XYZ file of C-alpha atoms in Angstrom:
601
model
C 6.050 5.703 -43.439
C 6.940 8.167 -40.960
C 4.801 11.030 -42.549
C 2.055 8.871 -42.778
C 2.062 7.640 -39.116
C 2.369 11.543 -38.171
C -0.594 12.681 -40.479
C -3.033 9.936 -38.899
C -1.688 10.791 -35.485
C -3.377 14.373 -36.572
C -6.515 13.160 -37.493
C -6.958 11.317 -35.007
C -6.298 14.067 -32.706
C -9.279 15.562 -34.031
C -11.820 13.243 -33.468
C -10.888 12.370 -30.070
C -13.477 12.608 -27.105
C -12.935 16.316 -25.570
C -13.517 14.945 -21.685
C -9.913 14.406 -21.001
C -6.989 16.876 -20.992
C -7.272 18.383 -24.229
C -3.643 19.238 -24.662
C -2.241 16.020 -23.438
C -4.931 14.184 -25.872
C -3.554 16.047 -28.795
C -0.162 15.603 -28.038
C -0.374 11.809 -27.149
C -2.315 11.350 -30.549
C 1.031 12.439 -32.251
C 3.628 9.640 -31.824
C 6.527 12.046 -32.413
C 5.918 13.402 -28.974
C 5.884 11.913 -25.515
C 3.925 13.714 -22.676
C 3.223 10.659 -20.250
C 5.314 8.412 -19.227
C 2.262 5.976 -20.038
C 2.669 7.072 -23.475
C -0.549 7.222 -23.220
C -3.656 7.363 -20.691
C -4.109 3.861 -21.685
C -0.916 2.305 -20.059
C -0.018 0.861 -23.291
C 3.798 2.266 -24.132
C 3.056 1.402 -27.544
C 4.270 3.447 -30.331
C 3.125 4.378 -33.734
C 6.331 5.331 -35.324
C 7.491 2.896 -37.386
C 10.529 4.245 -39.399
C 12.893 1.799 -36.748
C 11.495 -1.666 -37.620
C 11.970 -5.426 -37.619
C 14.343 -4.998 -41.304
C 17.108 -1.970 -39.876
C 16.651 -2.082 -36.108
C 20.157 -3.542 -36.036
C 21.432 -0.830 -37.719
C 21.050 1.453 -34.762
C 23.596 3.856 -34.008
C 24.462 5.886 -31.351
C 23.150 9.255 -31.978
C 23.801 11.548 -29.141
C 23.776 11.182 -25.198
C 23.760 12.841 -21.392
C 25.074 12.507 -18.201
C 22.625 13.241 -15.480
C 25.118 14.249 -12.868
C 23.409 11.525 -10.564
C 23.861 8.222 -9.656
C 21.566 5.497 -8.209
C 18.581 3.763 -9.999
C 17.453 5.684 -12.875
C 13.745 4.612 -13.710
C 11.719 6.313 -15.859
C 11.835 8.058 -19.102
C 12.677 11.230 -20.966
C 9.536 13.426 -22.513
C 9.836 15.400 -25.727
C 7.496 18.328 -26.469
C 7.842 20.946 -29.286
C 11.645 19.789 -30.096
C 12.575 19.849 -26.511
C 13.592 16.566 -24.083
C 12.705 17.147 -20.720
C 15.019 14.332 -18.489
C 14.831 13.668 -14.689
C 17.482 11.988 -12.250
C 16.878 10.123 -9.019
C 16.783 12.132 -5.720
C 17.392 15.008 -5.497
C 15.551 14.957 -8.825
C 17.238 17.578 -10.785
C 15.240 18.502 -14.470
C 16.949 19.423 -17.573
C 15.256 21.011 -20.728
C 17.390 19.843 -23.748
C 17.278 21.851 -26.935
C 16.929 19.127 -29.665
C 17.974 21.285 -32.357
C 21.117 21.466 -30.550
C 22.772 18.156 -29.641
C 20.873 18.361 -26.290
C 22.092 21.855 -25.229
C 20.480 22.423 -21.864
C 17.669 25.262 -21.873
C 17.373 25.088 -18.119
C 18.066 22.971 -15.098
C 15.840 22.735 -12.115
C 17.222 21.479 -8.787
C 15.308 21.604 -6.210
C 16.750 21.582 -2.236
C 15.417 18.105 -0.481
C 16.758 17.104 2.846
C 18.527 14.030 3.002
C 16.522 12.997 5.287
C 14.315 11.652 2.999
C 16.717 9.501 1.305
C 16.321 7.371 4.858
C 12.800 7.243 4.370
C 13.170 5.716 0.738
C 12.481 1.489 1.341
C 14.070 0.334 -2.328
C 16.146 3.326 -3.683
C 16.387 7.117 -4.186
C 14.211 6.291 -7.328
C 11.905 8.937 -9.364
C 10.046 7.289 -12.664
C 9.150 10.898 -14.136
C 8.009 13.755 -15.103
C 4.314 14.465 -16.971
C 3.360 17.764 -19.486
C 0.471 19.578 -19.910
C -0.842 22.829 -20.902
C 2.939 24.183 -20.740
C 3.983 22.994 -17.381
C 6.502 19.756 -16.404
C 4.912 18.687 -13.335
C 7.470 16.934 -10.855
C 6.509 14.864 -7.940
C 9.959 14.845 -5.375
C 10.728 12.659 -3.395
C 9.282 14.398 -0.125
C 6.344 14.750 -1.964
C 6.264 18.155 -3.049
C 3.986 18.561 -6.131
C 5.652 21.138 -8.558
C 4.257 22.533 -11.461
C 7.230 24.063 -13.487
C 6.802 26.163 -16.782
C 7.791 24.198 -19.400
C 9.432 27.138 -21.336
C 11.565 28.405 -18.669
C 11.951 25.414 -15.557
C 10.161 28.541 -13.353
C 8.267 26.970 -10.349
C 4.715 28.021 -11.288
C 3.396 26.580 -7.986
C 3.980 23.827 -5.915
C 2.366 21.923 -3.036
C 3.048 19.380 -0.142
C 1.438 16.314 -0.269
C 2.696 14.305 2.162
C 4.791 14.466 5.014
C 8.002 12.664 5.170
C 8.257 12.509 9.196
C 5.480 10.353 9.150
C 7.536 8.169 6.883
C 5.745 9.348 3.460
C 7.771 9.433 0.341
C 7.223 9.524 -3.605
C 8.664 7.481 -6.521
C 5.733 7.367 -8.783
C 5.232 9.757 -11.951
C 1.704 11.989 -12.058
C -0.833 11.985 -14.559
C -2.704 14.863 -16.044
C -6.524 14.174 -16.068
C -8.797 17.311 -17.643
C -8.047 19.677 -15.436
C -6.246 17.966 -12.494
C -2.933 16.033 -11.675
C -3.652 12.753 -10.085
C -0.865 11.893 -7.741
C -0.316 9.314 -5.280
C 1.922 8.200 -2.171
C 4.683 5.946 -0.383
C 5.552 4.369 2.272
C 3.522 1.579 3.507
C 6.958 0.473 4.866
C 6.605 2.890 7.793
C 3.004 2.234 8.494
C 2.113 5.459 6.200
C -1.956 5.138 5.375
C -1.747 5.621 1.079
C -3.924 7.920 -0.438
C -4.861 9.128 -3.959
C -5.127 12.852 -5.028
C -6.462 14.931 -7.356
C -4.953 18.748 -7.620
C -5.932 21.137 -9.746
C -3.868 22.205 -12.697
C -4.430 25.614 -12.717
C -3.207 26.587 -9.455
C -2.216 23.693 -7.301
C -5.124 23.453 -4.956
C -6.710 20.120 -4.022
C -9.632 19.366 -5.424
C -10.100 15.369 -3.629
C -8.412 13.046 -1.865
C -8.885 9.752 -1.453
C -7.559 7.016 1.324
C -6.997 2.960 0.681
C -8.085 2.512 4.237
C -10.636 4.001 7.442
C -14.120 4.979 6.600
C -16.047 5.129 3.821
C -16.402 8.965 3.579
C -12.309 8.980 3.477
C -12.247 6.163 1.077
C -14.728 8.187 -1.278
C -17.156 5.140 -2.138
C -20.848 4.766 -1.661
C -21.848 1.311 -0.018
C -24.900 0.808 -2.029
C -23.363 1.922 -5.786
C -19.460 1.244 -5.288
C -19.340 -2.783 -6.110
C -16.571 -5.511 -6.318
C -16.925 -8.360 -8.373
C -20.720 -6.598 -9.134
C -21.858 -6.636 -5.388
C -21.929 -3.562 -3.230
C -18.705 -3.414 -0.740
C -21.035 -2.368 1.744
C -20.826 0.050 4.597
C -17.289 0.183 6.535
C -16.247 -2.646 4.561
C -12.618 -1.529 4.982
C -13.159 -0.877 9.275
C -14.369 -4.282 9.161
C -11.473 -6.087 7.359
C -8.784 -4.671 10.245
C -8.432 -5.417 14.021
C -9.332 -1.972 16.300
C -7.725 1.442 14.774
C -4.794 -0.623 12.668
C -6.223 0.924 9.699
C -4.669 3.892 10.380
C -1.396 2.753 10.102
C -2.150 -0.181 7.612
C 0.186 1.042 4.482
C -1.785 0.176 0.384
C 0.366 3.366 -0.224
C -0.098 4.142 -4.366
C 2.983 4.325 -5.603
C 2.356 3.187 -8.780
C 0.855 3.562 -12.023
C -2.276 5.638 -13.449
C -4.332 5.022 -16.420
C -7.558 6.772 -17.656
C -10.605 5.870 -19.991
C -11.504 9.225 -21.488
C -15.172 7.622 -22.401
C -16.158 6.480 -18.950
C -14.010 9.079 -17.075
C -12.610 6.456 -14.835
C -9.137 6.514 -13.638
C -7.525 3.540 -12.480
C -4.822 2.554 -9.933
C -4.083 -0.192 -7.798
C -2.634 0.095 -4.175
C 0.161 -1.235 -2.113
C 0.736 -4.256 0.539
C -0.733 -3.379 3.907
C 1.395 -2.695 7.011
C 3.374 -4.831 8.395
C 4.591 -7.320 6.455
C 3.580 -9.742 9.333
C 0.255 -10.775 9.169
C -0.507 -12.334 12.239
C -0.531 -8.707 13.570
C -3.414 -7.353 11.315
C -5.906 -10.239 10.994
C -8.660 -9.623 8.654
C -8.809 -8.791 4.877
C -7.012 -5.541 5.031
C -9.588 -3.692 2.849
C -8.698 -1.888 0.800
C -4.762 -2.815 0.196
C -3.691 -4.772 -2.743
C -6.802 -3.482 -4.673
C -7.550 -2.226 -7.914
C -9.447 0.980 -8.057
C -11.559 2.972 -10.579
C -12.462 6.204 -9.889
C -14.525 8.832 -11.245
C -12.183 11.623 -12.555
C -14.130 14.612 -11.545
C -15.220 13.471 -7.727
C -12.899 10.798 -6.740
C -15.614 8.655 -5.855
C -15.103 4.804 -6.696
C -16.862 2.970 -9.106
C -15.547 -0.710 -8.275
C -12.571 -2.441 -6.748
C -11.264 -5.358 -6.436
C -9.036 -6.419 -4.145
C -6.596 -9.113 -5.331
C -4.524 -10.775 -2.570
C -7.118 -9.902 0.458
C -5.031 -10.330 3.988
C -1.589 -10.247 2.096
C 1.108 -12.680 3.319
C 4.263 -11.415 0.949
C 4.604 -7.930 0.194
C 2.873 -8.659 -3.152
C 1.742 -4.648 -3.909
C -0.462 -4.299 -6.466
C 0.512 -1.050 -7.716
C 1.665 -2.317 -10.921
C -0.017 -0.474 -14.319
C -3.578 -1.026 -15.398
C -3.315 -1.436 -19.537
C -6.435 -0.738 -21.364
C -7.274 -1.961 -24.285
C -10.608 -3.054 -26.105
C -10.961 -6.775 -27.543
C -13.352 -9.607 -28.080
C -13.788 -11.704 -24.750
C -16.056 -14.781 -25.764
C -17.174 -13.335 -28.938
C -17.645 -9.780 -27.470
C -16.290 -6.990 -27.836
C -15.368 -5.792 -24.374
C -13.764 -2.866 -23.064
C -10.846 -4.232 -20.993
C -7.960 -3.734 -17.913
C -5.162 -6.268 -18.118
C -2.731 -6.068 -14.967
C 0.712 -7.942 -14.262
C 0.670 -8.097 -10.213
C 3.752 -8.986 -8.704
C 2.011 -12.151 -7.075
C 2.304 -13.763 -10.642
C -0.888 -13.533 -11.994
C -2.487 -12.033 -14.531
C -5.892 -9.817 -14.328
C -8.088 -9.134 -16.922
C -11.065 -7.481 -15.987
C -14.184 -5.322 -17.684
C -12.983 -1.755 -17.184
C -16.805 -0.797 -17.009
C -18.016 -3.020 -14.738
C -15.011 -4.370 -12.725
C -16.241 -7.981 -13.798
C -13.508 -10.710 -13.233
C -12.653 -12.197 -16.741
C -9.645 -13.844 -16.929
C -6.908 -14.518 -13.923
C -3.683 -17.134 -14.842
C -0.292 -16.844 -13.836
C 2.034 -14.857 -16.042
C 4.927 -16.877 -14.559
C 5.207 -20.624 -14.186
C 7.027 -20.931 -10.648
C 3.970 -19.122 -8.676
C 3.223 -21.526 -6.031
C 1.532 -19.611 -3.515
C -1.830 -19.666 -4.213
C -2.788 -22.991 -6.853
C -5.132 -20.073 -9.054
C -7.940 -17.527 -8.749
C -11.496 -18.668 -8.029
C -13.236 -17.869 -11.171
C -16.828 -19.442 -10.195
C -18.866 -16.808 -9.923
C -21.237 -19.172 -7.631
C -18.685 -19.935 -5.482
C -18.668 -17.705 -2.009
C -14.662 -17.181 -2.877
C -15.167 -16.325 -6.169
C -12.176 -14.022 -7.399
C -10.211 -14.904 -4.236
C -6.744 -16.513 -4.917
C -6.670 -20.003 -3.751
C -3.930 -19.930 -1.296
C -1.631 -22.879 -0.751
C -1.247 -23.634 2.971
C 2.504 -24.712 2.809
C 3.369 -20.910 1.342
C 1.416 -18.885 4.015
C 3.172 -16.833 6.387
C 1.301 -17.536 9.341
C 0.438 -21.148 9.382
C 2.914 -21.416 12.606
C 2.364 -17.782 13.799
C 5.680 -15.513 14.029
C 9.391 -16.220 14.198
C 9.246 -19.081 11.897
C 10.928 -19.597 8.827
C 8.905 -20.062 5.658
C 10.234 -21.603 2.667
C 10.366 -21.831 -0.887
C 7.829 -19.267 -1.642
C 7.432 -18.207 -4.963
C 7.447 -15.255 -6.527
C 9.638 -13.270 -4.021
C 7.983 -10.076 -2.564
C 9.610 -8.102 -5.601
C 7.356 -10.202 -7.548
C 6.958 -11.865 -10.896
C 7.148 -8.468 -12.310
C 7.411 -5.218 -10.325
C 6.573 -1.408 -11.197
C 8.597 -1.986 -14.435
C 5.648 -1.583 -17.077
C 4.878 -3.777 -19.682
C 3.930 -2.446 -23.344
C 0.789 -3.618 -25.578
C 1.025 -3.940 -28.994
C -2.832 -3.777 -30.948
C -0.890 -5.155 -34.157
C -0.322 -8.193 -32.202
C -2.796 -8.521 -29.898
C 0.016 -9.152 -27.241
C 1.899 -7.738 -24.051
C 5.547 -7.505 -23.675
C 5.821 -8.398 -19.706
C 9.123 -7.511 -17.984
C 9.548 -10.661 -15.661
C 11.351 -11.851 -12.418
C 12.113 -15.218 -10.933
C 12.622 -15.694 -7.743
C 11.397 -17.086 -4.926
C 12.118 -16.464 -0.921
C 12.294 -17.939 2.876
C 10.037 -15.153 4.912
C 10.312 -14.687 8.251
C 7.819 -12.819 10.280
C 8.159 -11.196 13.306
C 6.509 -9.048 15.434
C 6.964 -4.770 15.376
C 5.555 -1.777 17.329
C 4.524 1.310 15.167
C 6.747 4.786 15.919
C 5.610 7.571 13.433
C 8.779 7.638 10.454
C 10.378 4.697 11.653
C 10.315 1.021 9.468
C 7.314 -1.083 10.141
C 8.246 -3.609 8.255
C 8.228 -6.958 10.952
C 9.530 -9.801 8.181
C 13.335 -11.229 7.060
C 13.352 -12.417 3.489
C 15.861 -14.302 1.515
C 15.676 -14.386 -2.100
C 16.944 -16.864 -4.680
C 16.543 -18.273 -8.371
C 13.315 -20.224 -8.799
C 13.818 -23.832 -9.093
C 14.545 -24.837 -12.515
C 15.743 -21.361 -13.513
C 19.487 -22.583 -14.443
C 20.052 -19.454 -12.397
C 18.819 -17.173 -14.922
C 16.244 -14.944 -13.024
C 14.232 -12.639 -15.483
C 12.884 -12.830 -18.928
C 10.370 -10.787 -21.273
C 7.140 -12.527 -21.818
C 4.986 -12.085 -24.742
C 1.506 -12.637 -22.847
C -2.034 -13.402 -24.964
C -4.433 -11.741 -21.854
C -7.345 -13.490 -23.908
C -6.171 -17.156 -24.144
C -4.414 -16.371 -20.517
C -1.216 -17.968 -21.940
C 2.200 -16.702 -23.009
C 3.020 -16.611 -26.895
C 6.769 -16.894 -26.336
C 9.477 -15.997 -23.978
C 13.020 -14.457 -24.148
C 14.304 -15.413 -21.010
C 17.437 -13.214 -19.083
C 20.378 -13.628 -16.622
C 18.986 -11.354 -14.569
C 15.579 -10.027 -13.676
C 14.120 -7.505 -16.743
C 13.956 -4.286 -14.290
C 12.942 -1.612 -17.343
C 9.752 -0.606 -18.826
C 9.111 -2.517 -22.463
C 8.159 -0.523 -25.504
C 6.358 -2.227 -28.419
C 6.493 -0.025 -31.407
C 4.750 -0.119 -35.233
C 7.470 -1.225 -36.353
C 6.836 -4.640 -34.945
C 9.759 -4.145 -32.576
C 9.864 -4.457 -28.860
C 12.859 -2.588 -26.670
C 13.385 -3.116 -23.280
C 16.978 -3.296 -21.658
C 18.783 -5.456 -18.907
C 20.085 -4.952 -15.520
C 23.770 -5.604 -17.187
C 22.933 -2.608 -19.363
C 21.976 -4.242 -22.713
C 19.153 -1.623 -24.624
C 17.933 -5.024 -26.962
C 15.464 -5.228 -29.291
C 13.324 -8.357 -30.396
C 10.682 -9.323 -33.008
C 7.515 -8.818 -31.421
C 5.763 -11.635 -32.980
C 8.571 -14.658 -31.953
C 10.857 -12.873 -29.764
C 14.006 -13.254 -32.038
C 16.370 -10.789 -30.381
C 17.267 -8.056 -33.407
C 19.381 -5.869 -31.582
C 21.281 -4.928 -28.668
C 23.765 -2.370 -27.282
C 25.754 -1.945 -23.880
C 25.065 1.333 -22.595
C 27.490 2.300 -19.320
C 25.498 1.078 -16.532
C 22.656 -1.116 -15.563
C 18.919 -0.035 -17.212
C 16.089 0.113 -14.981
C 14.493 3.054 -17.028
C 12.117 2.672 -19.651
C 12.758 2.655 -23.150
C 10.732 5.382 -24.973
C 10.939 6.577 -28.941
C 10.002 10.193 -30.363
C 10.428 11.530 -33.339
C 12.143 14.813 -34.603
C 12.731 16.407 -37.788
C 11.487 13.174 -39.940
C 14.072 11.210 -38.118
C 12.760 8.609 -35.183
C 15.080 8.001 -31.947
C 15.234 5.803 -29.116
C 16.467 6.810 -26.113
C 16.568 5.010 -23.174
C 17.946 5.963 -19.226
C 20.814 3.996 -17.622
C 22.020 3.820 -13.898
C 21.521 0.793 -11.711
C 19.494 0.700 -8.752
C 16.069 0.165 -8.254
C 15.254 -2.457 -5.240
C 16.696 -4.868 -7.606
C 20.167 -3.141 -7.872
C 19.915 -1.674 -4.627
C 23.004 -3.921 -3.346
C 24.909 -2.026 -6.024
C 23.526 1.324 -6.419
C 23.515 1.901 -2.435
C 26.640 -0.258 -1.848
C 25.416 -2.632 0.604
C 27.376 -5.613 2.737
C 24.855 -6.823 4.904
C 23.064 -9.974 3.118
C 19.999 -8.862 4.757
C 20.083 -5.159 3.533
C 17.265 -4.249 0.946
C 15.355 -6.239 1.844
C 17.339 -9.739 0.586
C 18.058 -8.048 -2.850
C 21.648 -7.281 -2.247
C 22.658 -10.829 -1.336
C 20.081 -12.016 -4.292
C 21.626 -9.393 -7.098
C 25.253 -9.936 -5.648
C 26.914 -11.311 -8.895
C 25.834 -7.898 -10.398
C 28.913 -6.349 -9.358
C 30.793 -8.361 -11.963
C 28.594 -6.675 -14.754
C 28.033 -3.714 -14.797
C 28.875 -0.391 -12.543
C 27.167 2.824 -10.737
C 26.035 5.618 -13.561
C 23.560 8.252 -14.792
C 23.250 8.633 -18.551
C 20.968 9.302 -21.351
C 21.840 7.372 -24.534
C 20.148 8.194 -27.694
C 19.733 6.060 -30.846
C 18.955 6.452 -34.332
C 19.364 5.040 -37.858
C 22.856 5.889 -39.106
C 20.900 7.027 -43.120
C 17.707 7.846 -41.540
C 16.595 11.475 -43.339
């Protein structure tokens, strides 16, 4: 079944549309490699190698592994090209090229010289979520925000480029993604007031080709009044000046830290962007245009077809940076081309990726309570605007107040951990989180690379939750309902990965790589690796034989208690008090594990 999956990857190849990268569309078309952490420009981690499936997955075996030589939070994944695994570690985000042919021999190492200084910049861990291939370069994005282009043969820098600056309190976590002949890249640090941006560089030799901000004027936010719509209007002209008080914009954070994906068809790449600075609102009245927004934008220019902005004026540090999954399926009896998106508020997005047309918006998890839904009447003046509940808002009473029992938490129902999409199915496989928080505002003056944060939070288990505070959520974005749900002790930090083989992996923040039936959730498999997962499982296939591999070492803002060693209560942000018990599970670590069938061929 393997050779078979491998020889349709082929043709398919072939009859691909020729707008996007052409390497990285041949190379994504053939499930035995893995160039984007995506897996593919679609966003939906879905594999078809199928050789692992629902009848032998517990069978696996350990087949080789690694030790990074770093600790903290390990996000991410590996890539495999051409028989060699190309692995990243958390700051100082060392590369490795393993030789695959050689129990993981190591071809080259890059380590490039950061200043520690930027791990004090870093809000929710000295994370990095990976590295992206094309035309025979690994590009890294560091942590300071240096763009390097690195020949994938030898780990030589072939160029490399600044795009931020970390005294301003700019940062990177987020992975790149190779679009025809550009890198699109983003930005954080909407925790120090940094204004996020999008880029586009070119491949070839590292210049910039377009940039485009989430906030200021309309010629920096690269849209056109009249043509650039949300919910099928035009925004308008200045409609992001006019959604802030004075110059705040400047200093108003929807940093894009997250995920990319990109329709090949309509050249459109998507994104959304982070919570606006400061996390207390009474200081930046107004919508906050454009934060917490989904964009797409044309490929080649930058400009912006449509947005929509999810949580306008946001009370809770709910960024919406989480991944955009496309996928194409019948919405009231037509076929439609589609963006589903898990936003750490709770709900869940669908949308025409065309049009930027509001389809579908229901919450993913059951405890949201601060906003009773999503306006979906399109004759209603608030269509598409969440329907917030008075008793969770964060200014009702102005600053220095308590408010409780607000729920999600600001690390959300489901934070940058992506979920996987499965077309054999029809379902996503949603890494979940519940808890919920007492936020307390309070009032903070800007300095240039200094926290502007202005809020306390506490964070608990959600009522009900028999203290169990994560789960993975089989989601049907069509019927806006879940199919079934595998719930967890502890919130389900890694990426899921839904496979042909009608199996879904995903691991735990005790360490557990499991593996359930993707049609009912019956758990099939599962293995303790040495520390906590927050990485994201991936599969690849090499000489007829398919692995899984998967990245372990606790951190993440989740395990940041843990990972960074933290006594205060109130340090990271209420998620060392919240993830406290973790300590009795599972320890600080940096490895690669690597699975396989023990009689594979």
């Amino acid at each position: 079944m393997l050779a078979t999956a491998l020889a349709a990857a082929f043709v398919l190849a072939s009859a691909l549309p020729t707008r996007a990268n052409d390497d990285v569309l041949r190379r994504t078309a053939d499930p035995a490699q893995q160039v984007l952490q995506t897996v593919d420009y679609a966003n939906t981690r879905y594999s078809r190698l199928d050789q692992i499936d629902t009848g032998n997955v517990g069978r696996l075996k350990v087949a080789w592994t690694f030790s990074t030589g770093v600790l903290r939070g390990h996000e991410g994944a590996p890539l495999v090209v051409d028989g060699v695994m190309y692995v990243h570690t958390p700051f100082p985000n060392v590369v490795y090229a393993l030789d695959l042919d050689a129990d993981g021999r190591i071809l080259w190492k890059y380590e490039p010289k950061q200043t520690s200084d930027v791990a004090a910049i870093m809000c929710c861990d000295l994370v990095y979520r990976g590295l992206a291939y094309a035309d025979g370069m690994v590009f890294l994005h560091q942590n300071d925000t240096t763009l390097v282009a690195l020949d994938a043969r030898t780990g030589a820098v072939r160029w490399s480029v600044a795009n931020g600056d970390p005294r301003l309190g700019e940062s990177n976590t987020a992975t790149v993604m190779p679009v025809k002949d550009k890198v699109i890249v983003g930005i954080a640090g909407a925790e120090f007031g940094a204004r996020g941006h999008i880029s586009a560089y070119n491949i070839k030799d590292g210049s910039l080709a377009w940039r485009a901000w989430s906030t200021g004027p309309d010629s920096d936010l690269l849209v056109d009044p009249e043509k650039t719509t949300e919910l099928g209007r035009p925004i308008g002209k200045d409609s992001s000046l006019k959604s802030w008080e004075g110059d705040q914009w400047k200093i108003g954070g929807g940093a894009t830290w997250g995920w990319f994906a990109y329709d090949p068809t309509l050249n459109l790449v998507y994104y959304g962007t982070a919570n606006p600075a400061t996390w207390n609102p009474s200081q930046r009245p107004g919508d906050n245009k454009w934060s917490m927004t989904i964009f797409a934008r044309d490929a080649d220019t930058g400009m912006a077809r449509w947005v929509y902005q999810m949580t306008p004026h946001d009370q809770w540090d709910y960024d919406g940076v989480n991944e955009m999954i496309l996928t194409d399926q019948e919405i009231d009896g037509h076929p439609t081309p589609l963006l589903t998106h898990f936003d750490r508020n709770g709900f869940a997005y669908t949308l025409n990726r065309a049009t930027g047309e509001l389809l579908r918006a229901a919450p993913f998890e059951p405890t949201v309570n601060w906003a009773r839904g999503v306006d979906l009447d399109r004759a209603s003046p608030s269509y598409g605007r969440p329907l917030v509940d008075p008793a969770h808002s964060t200014e009702t009473e102005g600053e220095d107040v308590t408010y409780s029992g607000i729920c999600p938490a600001a690390l959300g129902a489901k934070n940058q951990q992506p979920a996987a999409y499965s077309p054999q199915t029809r379902l996503f496989y949603v890494p979940t989180t519940r808890m919920c928080m007492d936020y307390e505002p309070f009032h903070v003056d800007y300095v240039a690379g200094q926290p502007y944060v202005g809020a306390t939070l506490t964070m608990y288990p959600a009522p009900g939750s028999d203290g169990r505070t994560g789960a993975l959520t089989a989601w049907d974005a069509v019927a806006g309902r879940a199919a079934w749900t595998a719930p967890e002790r502890f919130s389900v930090w890694s990426g899921a990965l839904a496979t042909a083989g009608g199996v879904v992996f995903y691991g735990t923040l005790e360490g557990y790589l499991k593996a359930v039936d993707a049609r009912t959730g019956r758990e099939l498999f599962r293995f303790r690796t040495p520390s906590g997962i927050v990485g994201n499982v991936m599969t690849y296939a090499h000489r007829g034989r398919q692995y899984v591999a998967v990245l372990s070492g606790i951190g993440g803002w989740a395990g940041i208690g843990l990972a960074a060693g933290l006594t205060d209560p109130n340090a990271g942000s209420g998620a060392g008090q919240a993830y406290g018990a973790l300590t009795s599970y599972t320890n600080l670590g940096g490895q690669l594990t690597v699975f396989a069938l023990p009689d594979a061929p």
